[in-house]
Coordinates of C-alpha atoms and ligand atoms in Angstrom, one line a residue:
X3 CA 81.3 111.4 99.7
X4 CA 82.2 113.7 102.4
X5 CA 83.6 117.3 101.9
X6 CA 87.3 116.2 102.7
X7 CA 87.5 113.2 100.4
X8 CA 85.8 115.6 97.5
X9 CA 88.8 118.2 98.2
X10 CA 91.6 115.5 98.0
X11 CA 90.1 114.1 94.5
X12 CA 89.7 117.6 93.2
X13 CA 93.3 118.0 94.2
X14 CA 94.2 114.7 92.5
X15 CA 92.4 115.8 89.4
X16 CA 94.8 118.9 89.2
X17 CA 97.9 116.8 89.9
X18 CA 97.1 114.2 87.3
X19 CA 97.2 117.0 84.6
X20 CA 99.4 119.4 86.0
X21 CA 101.9 116.5 86.5
X22 CA 101.9 115.6 82.7
X23 CA 102.4 119.3 81.8
X24 CA 105.7 119.1 83.9
X25 CA 106.8 116.0 82.9
X26 CA 106.5 116.9 79.0
X27 CA 107.6 120.7 79.7
X28 CA 110.7 119.7 81.9
X29 CA 111.5 116.3 80.0
X30 CA 111.6 117.9 76.4
X31 CA 114.9 119.5 76.5
X32 CA 116.3 116.1 76.9
X33 CA 114.3 114.0 74.5
X34 CA 116.4 111.6 72.3
X35 CA 119.4 112.0 74.5
X36 CA 120.7 108.4 74.9
X37 CA 121.3 108.9 78.6
X38 CA 121.0 112.1 81.0
X39 CA 123.6 112.5 83.6
X40 CA 121.9 112.6 87.2
X41 CA 124.5 115.1 88.3
X42 CA 123.5 117.8 85.4
X43 CA 119.6 116.8 85.9
X44 CA 120.1 117.8 90.0
X45 CA 121.5 121.1 89.1
X46 CA 118.7 121.7 86.5
X47 CA 115.9 120.8 89.0
X48 CA 117.8 122.5 91.9
X49 CA 118.1 125.8 89.7
X50 CA 114.2 125.3 88.4
X51 CA 113.5 125.1 92.2
X52 CA 115.5 128.0 93.3
X53 CA 114.2 131.1 94.9
X54 CA 115.9 133.7 92.5
X55 CA 115.8 131.6 89.2
X56 CA 114.1 133.6 86.6
X57 CA 114.0 131.8 83.2
X58 CA 111.8 131.9 79.9
X59 CA 108.9 129.7 80.1
X60 CA 109.7 125.9 79.2
X61 CA 107.3 125.0 76.3
X62 CA 105.0 122.2 76.2
X63 CA 105.4 119.7 73.4
X64 CA 102.7 117.7 71.2
X65 CA 101.9 115.4 74.6
X66 CA 100.3 118.3 76.4
X67 CA 99.0 119.7 72.9
X68 CA 97.0 116.6 72.2
X69 CA 96.1 116.2 76.1
X70 CA 94.4 119.9 75.9
X71 CA 92.5 118.6 72.7
X72 CA 91.1 115.7 74.5
X73 CA 90.2 117.6 77.4
X74 CA 88.3 120.3 75.6
X75 CA 86.3 117.9 73.6
X76 CA 85.4 115.9 76.9
X77 CA 84.3 119.2 78.3
X78 CA 82.4 120.2 75.5
X79 CA 80.5 117.2 74.7
X80 CA 80.6 115.4 78.0
X81 CA 81.4 112.2 76.2
X82 CA 84.2 110.8 74.1
X83 CA 83.1 112.2 70.2
X84 CA 85.8 110.5 68.1
X85 CA 84.8 113.0 65.2
X86 CA 85.3 115.8 67.4
X87 CA 88.4 114.7 69.0
X88 CA 89.8 114.0 65.3
X89 CA 88.8 117.7 64.2
X90 CA 90.4 119.2 67.4
X91 CA 94.0 117.1 66.6
X92 CA 93.9 118.4 63.3
X93 CA 93.1 122.2 64.1
X94 CA 95.6 122.4 66.9
X95 CA 98.4 120.8 64.6
X96 CA 97.9 123.0 61.8
X97 CA 97.5 126.1 63.8
X98 CA 101.0 125.2 65.8
X99 CA 102.6 122.2 64.1
X100 CA 106.2 123.1 65.9
X101 CA 105.5 121.0 68.8
X102 CA 107.5 117.9 68.3
X103 CA 104.9 115.8 66.6
X104 CA 105.5 112.1 65.8
X105 CA 107.0 111.6 62.6
X106 CA 104.2 109.6 60.7
X107 CA 101.3 110.9 63.0
X108 CA 101.2 113.9 60.8
X109 CA 99.9 112.0 57.7
X110 CA 96.6 110.8 60.1
X111 CA 96.0 114.6 60.3
X112 CA 96.7 115.4 56.4
X113 CA 94.3 112.3 55.3
X114 CA 91.6 113.3 58.2
X115 CA 91.6 117.0 56.7
X116 CA 91.4 115.8 53.1
X117 CA 88.8 113.3 54.0
X118 CA 86.9 116.0 55.8
X119 CA 86.6 113.5 59.0
X120 CA 84.0 111.0 57.3
X121 CA 85.7 108.5 58.8
X122 CA 87.6 109.4 61.8
X123 CA 89.7 106.0 62.4
X124 CA 90.0 105.3 58.7
X125 CA 93.5 107.2 58.1
X126 CA 94.9 105.7 61.4
X127 CA 94.3 102.0 60.0
X128 CA 96.2 103.0 57.1
X129 CA 99.4 103.9 58.7
X130 CA 102.4 101.6 58.3
X131 CA 101.1 99.7 55.6
X132 CA 97.9 98.7 57.3
X133 CA 99.4 97.5 60.9
X134 CA 99.0 100.9 62.3
X135 CA 101.0 102.9 64.7
X136 CA 102.6 101.6 67.8
X137 CA 103.6 104.5 69.2
X138 CA 103.1 106.1 72.5
X139 CA 101.5 109.2 71.1
X140 CA 97.8 107.7 72.3
X141 CA 99.0 106.9 75.8
X142 CA 100.8 110.4 76.2
X143 CA 97.7 112.1 75.9
X144 CA 94.9 109.9 77.7
X145 CA 94.9 111.6 81.2
X146 CA 91.6 113.7 80.6
X147 CA 90.0 110.4 79.9
X148 CA 91.2 108.6 83.0
X149 CA 89.9 111.7 85.2
X150 CA 86.6 111.9 83.1
X151 CA 85.8 108.2 83.9
X152 CA 87.0 108.4 87.5
X153 CA 83.6 106.4 88.4
X154 CA 83.4 104.1 85.5
X155 CA 86.2 101.5 85.1
X156 CA 84.4 99.6 82.1
X157 CA 83.8 103.1 80.4
X158 CA 87.5 104.0 81.0
X159 CA 88.7 100.9 79.2
X160 CA 86.5 101.3 76.3
X161 CA 87.1 105.5 76.2
X162 CA 90.5 105.1 76.4
X163 CA 90.8 102.8 73.3
X164 CA 88.7 104.6 71.1
X165 CA 90.1 108.1 72.0
X166 CA 93.6 106.1 71.0
X167 CA 92.0 104.6 67.6
X168 CA 91.8 108.0 66.1
X169 CA 95.6 107.9 65.7
X170 CA 96.8 104.6 66.9
X171 CA 95.2 101.2 65.1
X172 CA 98.0 99.1 66.2
X173 CA 96.9 97.0 69.4
X174 CA 100.3 98.0 71.2
X175 CA 99.5 101.4 70.4
X176 CA 95.9 101.5 72.1
X177 CA 96.4 99.2 74.4
X178 CA 99.5 101.2 75.9
X179 CA 97.1 103.9 76.0
X180 CA 94.4 101.8 78.0
X181 CA 96.9 100.7 80.5
X182 CA 98.3 104.2 80.8
X183 CA 94.6 105.3 81.4
X184 CA 94.5 102.3 84.1
X185 CA 97.4 103.2 86.0
X186 CA 95.9 107.0 86.2
X187 CA 92.7 105.3 87.5
X188 CA 94.2 103.4 90.1
X189 CA 96.3 106.4 91.6
X190 CA 93.2 108.2 91.7
X191 CA 91.6 105.8 93.9
X192 CA 94.5 105.5 96.1
X193 CA 95.3 107.4 99.4
X194 CA 98.7 108.5 99.4
X195 CA 98.5 109.0 103.2
X196 CA 97.8 105.3 103.7
X197 CA 101.3 104.7 101.8
X198 CA 101.4 102.4 98.4
X199 CA 101.6 98.9 98.1
X200 CA 103.8 98.9 95.0
X201 CA 103.2 95.0 94.4
X202 CA 99.6 95.5 94.3
X203 CA 99.8 98.1 92.5
X204 CA 101.5 96.0 89.4
X205 CA 99.5 92.8 90.0
X206 CA 96.4 94.8 89.8
X207 CA 97.3 96.2 86.6
X208 CA 98.6 92.6 85.4
X209 CA 95.1 91.2 86.3
X210 CA 93.4 94.0 84.4
X211 CA 95.8 93.6 81.2
X212 CA 95.0 89.7 81.1
X213 CA 91.3 90.8 80.5
X214 CA 92.3 93.4 77.7
X215 CA 94.9 91.3 76.2
X216 CA 92.5 88.5 75.6
X217 CA 90.8 90.3 72.8
X218 CA 94.1 90.0 70.9
X219 CA 94.2 86.5 71.0
X220 CA 93.1 85.5 67.5
X221 CA 95.9 88.0 66.2
X222 CA 98.5 85.0 66.0
X223 CA 101.0 87.1 68.0
X224 CA 104.5 86.0 68.8
X225 CA 104.1 87.1 72.3
X226 CA 100.3 87.6 72.8
X227 CA 100.5 89.0 76.3
X228 CA 103.0 91.7 75.7
X229 CA 101.9 94.2 78.3
X230 CA 101.7 91.7 80.7
X231 CA 105.2 90.4 79.9
X232 CA 106.3 93.9 80.5
X233 CA 104.6 94.3 83.8
X234 CA 106.0 91.5 85.0
X235 CA 109.2 92.7 84.5
X236 CA 108.6 96.2 85.9
X237 CA 107.4 93.7 89.3
X238 CA 111.0 91.7 89.1
X239 CA 112.9 95.1 88.9
X240 CA 111.0 96.4 91.7
X241 CA 111.5 93.1 93.7
X242 CA 115.2 93.8 93.5
X243 CA 115.0 97.2 94.9
X244 CA 117.4 100.5 94.7
X245 CA 120.6 98.2 93.4
X246 CA 118.8 98.0 89.6
X247 CA 121.1 99.8 87.3
X248 CA 119.5 102.3 84.8
X249 CA 120.9 100.5 81.5
X250 CA 119.1 97.5 83.1
X251 CA 115.9 99.2 83.4
X252 CA 116.2 100.5 79.9
X253 CA 117.3 97.0 78.5
X254 CA 114.3 95.3 79.9
X255 CA 111.9 98.0 79.7
X256 CA 112.9 100.4 77.1
X257 CA 112.8 104.1 76.9
X258 CA 111.7 104.8 73.3
X259 CA 108.6 106.3 71.1
X260 CA 106.9 102.5 71.3
X261 CA 104.3 102.4 73.9
X262 CA 105.0 98.7 74.8
X263 CA 108.7 100.3 75.5
X264 CA 107.4 103.6 77.3
X265 CA 104.3 103.0 79.4
X266 CA 105.7 100.3 81.5
X267 CA 108.6 102.2 82.0
X268 CA 106.7 105.1 83.3
X269 CA 104.7 103.1 85.7
X270 CA 108.1 101.7 86.9
X271 CA 109.6 105.4 87.5
X272 CA 106.5 106.5 89.8
X273 CA 106.9 103.0 91.7
X274 CA 110.3 103.0 92.0
X275 CA 110.5 106.8 93.0
X276 CA 108.5 105.8 96.3
X277 CA 111.7 105.0 97.8
X278 CA 115.1 107.4 97.6
X279 CA 116.9 106.9 94.6
X280 CA 121.0 107.1 94.2
X281 CA 122.0 110.3 92.6
X282 CA 118.8 112.1 93.4
X283 CA 118.5 114.3 96.1
X284 CA 115.0 115.6 97.2
X285 CA 112.3 114.6 99.8
X286 CA 109.5 114.9 97.4
X287 CA 108.6 111.8 95.7
X288 CA 106.8 113.7 92.9
X289 CA 109.9 115.2 92.0
X290 CA 112.0 112.2 92.6
X291 CA 109.5 110.3 89.8
X292 CA 110.2 113.1 87.2
X293 CA 113.9 113.3 88.0
X294 CA 114.2 109.9 87.6
X295 CA 112.3 109.2 84.3
X296 CA 114.2 112.2 82.6
X297 CA 117.4 110.3 83.8
X298 CA 116.7 107.0 81.7
X299 CA 117.1 109.1 78.5
X300 CA 115.3 108.3 75.2
X301 CA 111.7 109.5 75.1
X302 CA 112.1 111.9 78.2
X303 CA 109.0 114.2 77.7
X304 CA 106.9 111.5 77.1
X305 CA 107.9 108.9 79.8
X306 CA 108.1 111.7 82.4
X307 CA 104.9 113.2 81.4
X308 CA 103.1 109.5 81.6
X309 CA 104.8 109.0 85.1
X310 CA 103.9 112.5 86.2
X311 CA 100.1 112.0 85.5
X312 CA 100.4 108.9 87.6
X313 CA 102.3 110.5 90.2
X314 CA 100.2 113.4 90.0
X315 CA 97.0 111.6 90.6
X316 CA 98.3 109.5 93.4
X317 CA 100.3 112.6 95.5
X318 CA 97.7 115.5 94.6
X319 CA 98.5 119.1 93.1
X320 CA 99.5 120.3 97.0
X321 CA 102.6 117.9 96.7
X322 CA 103.9 119.4 93.2
X323 CA 106.4 122.2 93.8
X324 CA 105.0 125.6 93.0
X325 CA 108.5 126.8 91.6
X326 CA 108.5 124.0 89.4
X327 CA 104.9 124.6 88.2
X328 CA 105.7 128.4 87.4
X329 CA 108.1 127.4 84.9
X330 CA 105.4 125.7 82.6
X331 CA 103.8 127.2 79.5
X332 CA 100.2 126.6 79.8
X333 CA 99.8 126.1 83.5
X334 CA 96.9 128.2 84.2
X335 CA 95.0 126.4 81.3
X336 CA 95.6 122.9 82.3
X337 CA 94.7 123.8 86.0
X338 CA 91.4 125.2 84.7
X339 CA 91.0 121.8 82.6
X340 CA 91.4 119.6 85.5
X341 CA 89.0 121.7 87.7
X342 CA 86.3 121.9 84.7
X343 CA 86.4 118.0 84.9
X344 CA 86.2 117.5 88.3
X345 CA 83.0 119.6 88.6
X346 CA 81.6 117.9 85.4
X347 CA 82.4 114.3 87.3
X348 CA 81.1 115.5 90.4
X349 CA 77.8 116.8 89.0
X350 CA 77.5 113.2 86.8
X351 CA 78.2 111.2 90.0
X352 CA 76.8 113.2 93.4
X353 CA 80.0 114.5 94.2
X354 CA 80.4 117.7 96.4
X355 CA 81.8 120.3 93.6
Ligands
F2R424 N1 108.4 113.1 67.8 C1 109.0 112.9 69.1 N2 110.2 113.2 69.0 C2 111.1 113.4 68.1 C3 112.1 114.6 68.3 C4 111.3 115.7 68.3 C5 112.4 116.9 68.6 N3 112.4 117.4 69.9 C6 111.9 118.1 67.8 O1 111.4 118.9 68.5 O2 111.9 118.0 66.8 N4 108.1 113.1 70.2 C7 106.7 112.7 69.9 O3 106.4 111.6 69.3 C8 105.8 110.6 70.1 C9 104.7 110.4 69.7 O4 104.7 109.4 68.6 P1 103.1 109.5 68.0 O5 102.3 110.1 68.3 O6 103.2 107.9 68.4 O7 103.6 109.0 66.5 P2 103.8 108.3 65.4 O8 104.5 108.9 64.2 O9 102.6 107.6 65.1 O10 104.8 106.9 65.8 C10 106.3 107.5 66.2 C11 107.1 106.5 65.5 O11 107.1 105.4 65.8 C12 107.3 104.5 65.0 N5 106.4 103.4 64.8 C13 105.2 103.5 65.1 N6 104.4 102.3 64.4 C14 105.0 101.7 63.7 C15 104.9 100.8 63.1 N7 103.9 99.8 63.1 N8 106.1 100.1 62.5 C16 107.4 100.7 62.3 N9 107.5 101.7 63.0 C17 106.1 102.6 63.8 C18 107.8 105.5 63.9 O12 109.5 105.8 63.7 C19 106.8 106.5 64.1 O13 107.5 107.6 63.6 C20 106.1 111.1 71.5 O14 107.5 110.9 72.0 C21 106.2 112.8 71.4 O15 106.7 113.6 72.4
MG425 MG1 106.4 115.4 72.7
MG426 MG1 108.2 112.4 73.4

């Protein structure tokens, strides 16, 4: 790989994790609001970007706390070690529980601690009377896996799934994480200077999810290909351009804590924000992605965080406003995780560090 390409890739690694952090920190104040006024959000972002605005740091939530655990585990072990990951999730939660964790995932942490991590997947399988969680908690934290597996698609798919299964045993929970990881991976491999073919981006995701959802054929599901169905809705909405009302986006794609009704939404936000969006005044498509994701309401921190990870991996760190970044708690640590992951990946794949 030429030096210029390696500089770009390093910037994409930072963009991905910083993008996820910004979505979480800036989206968190609006989490669970039904709909967020675009006018209010415009003022919020303008103020944060303003030269003279000094505010307390915007705290991160569980999305970033768990992303941090995955990054640290991969950096230390240079592979995905499910027991280590489980221990880190548990330690992180019990040392800093007030980060807005999912209501039920906390039961997994308690059980893991009680059984002393003998079976890191066991407690997740017991959730919801054995059906497992379909929440988006595994998808929201998966970005470091996509960076770590930059060079290997097959490894990406299996590692994203295993990282998810420590807490999310339901096929919708872990496949949501796999889809989010694939979307970040696609962004990493595209050059923003060449422009994005949004249709190809979605069609590629549909093709890849077809191979993954094949595994669920024996489950007797009402819709055996739920993520492909949602991604087809994403494509239909994109085909209709800027005229689609927010209410319709939420009705078709969802904006809640279920992975099925938030991961495709985050992908749509990134793709729709390639073009201007009515009511959002910025020339910066990264900022547009976050502002639009938050404006849809619902699970704003998580949808903005997932959209931010995909957008940051596509545009790179240089496209993200420094003024917005400096409001976020944990920024320097997150940048360091991205840099260290890049060095690790470069060392393993003959890329200039
Ligand atoms: N928990 C929140 N937000 C609540 C408000 C926080 C507030 N701002 C505050 O600070 O207090 N956000 C975080 O949770 C989401 C990720 O959740 P995760 O990790 O997937 O957790 P869990 O508990 O496994 O699933 C979430 C809920 O989904 C429903 N659910 C999941 N599987 C189900 C199943 N098989 N059957 C029925 N329901 C199921 C449950 O209601 C779960 O509690 C992110 O938004 C993160 O930001
Ligand atoms: Mg959160
Ligand atoms: Mg959330």
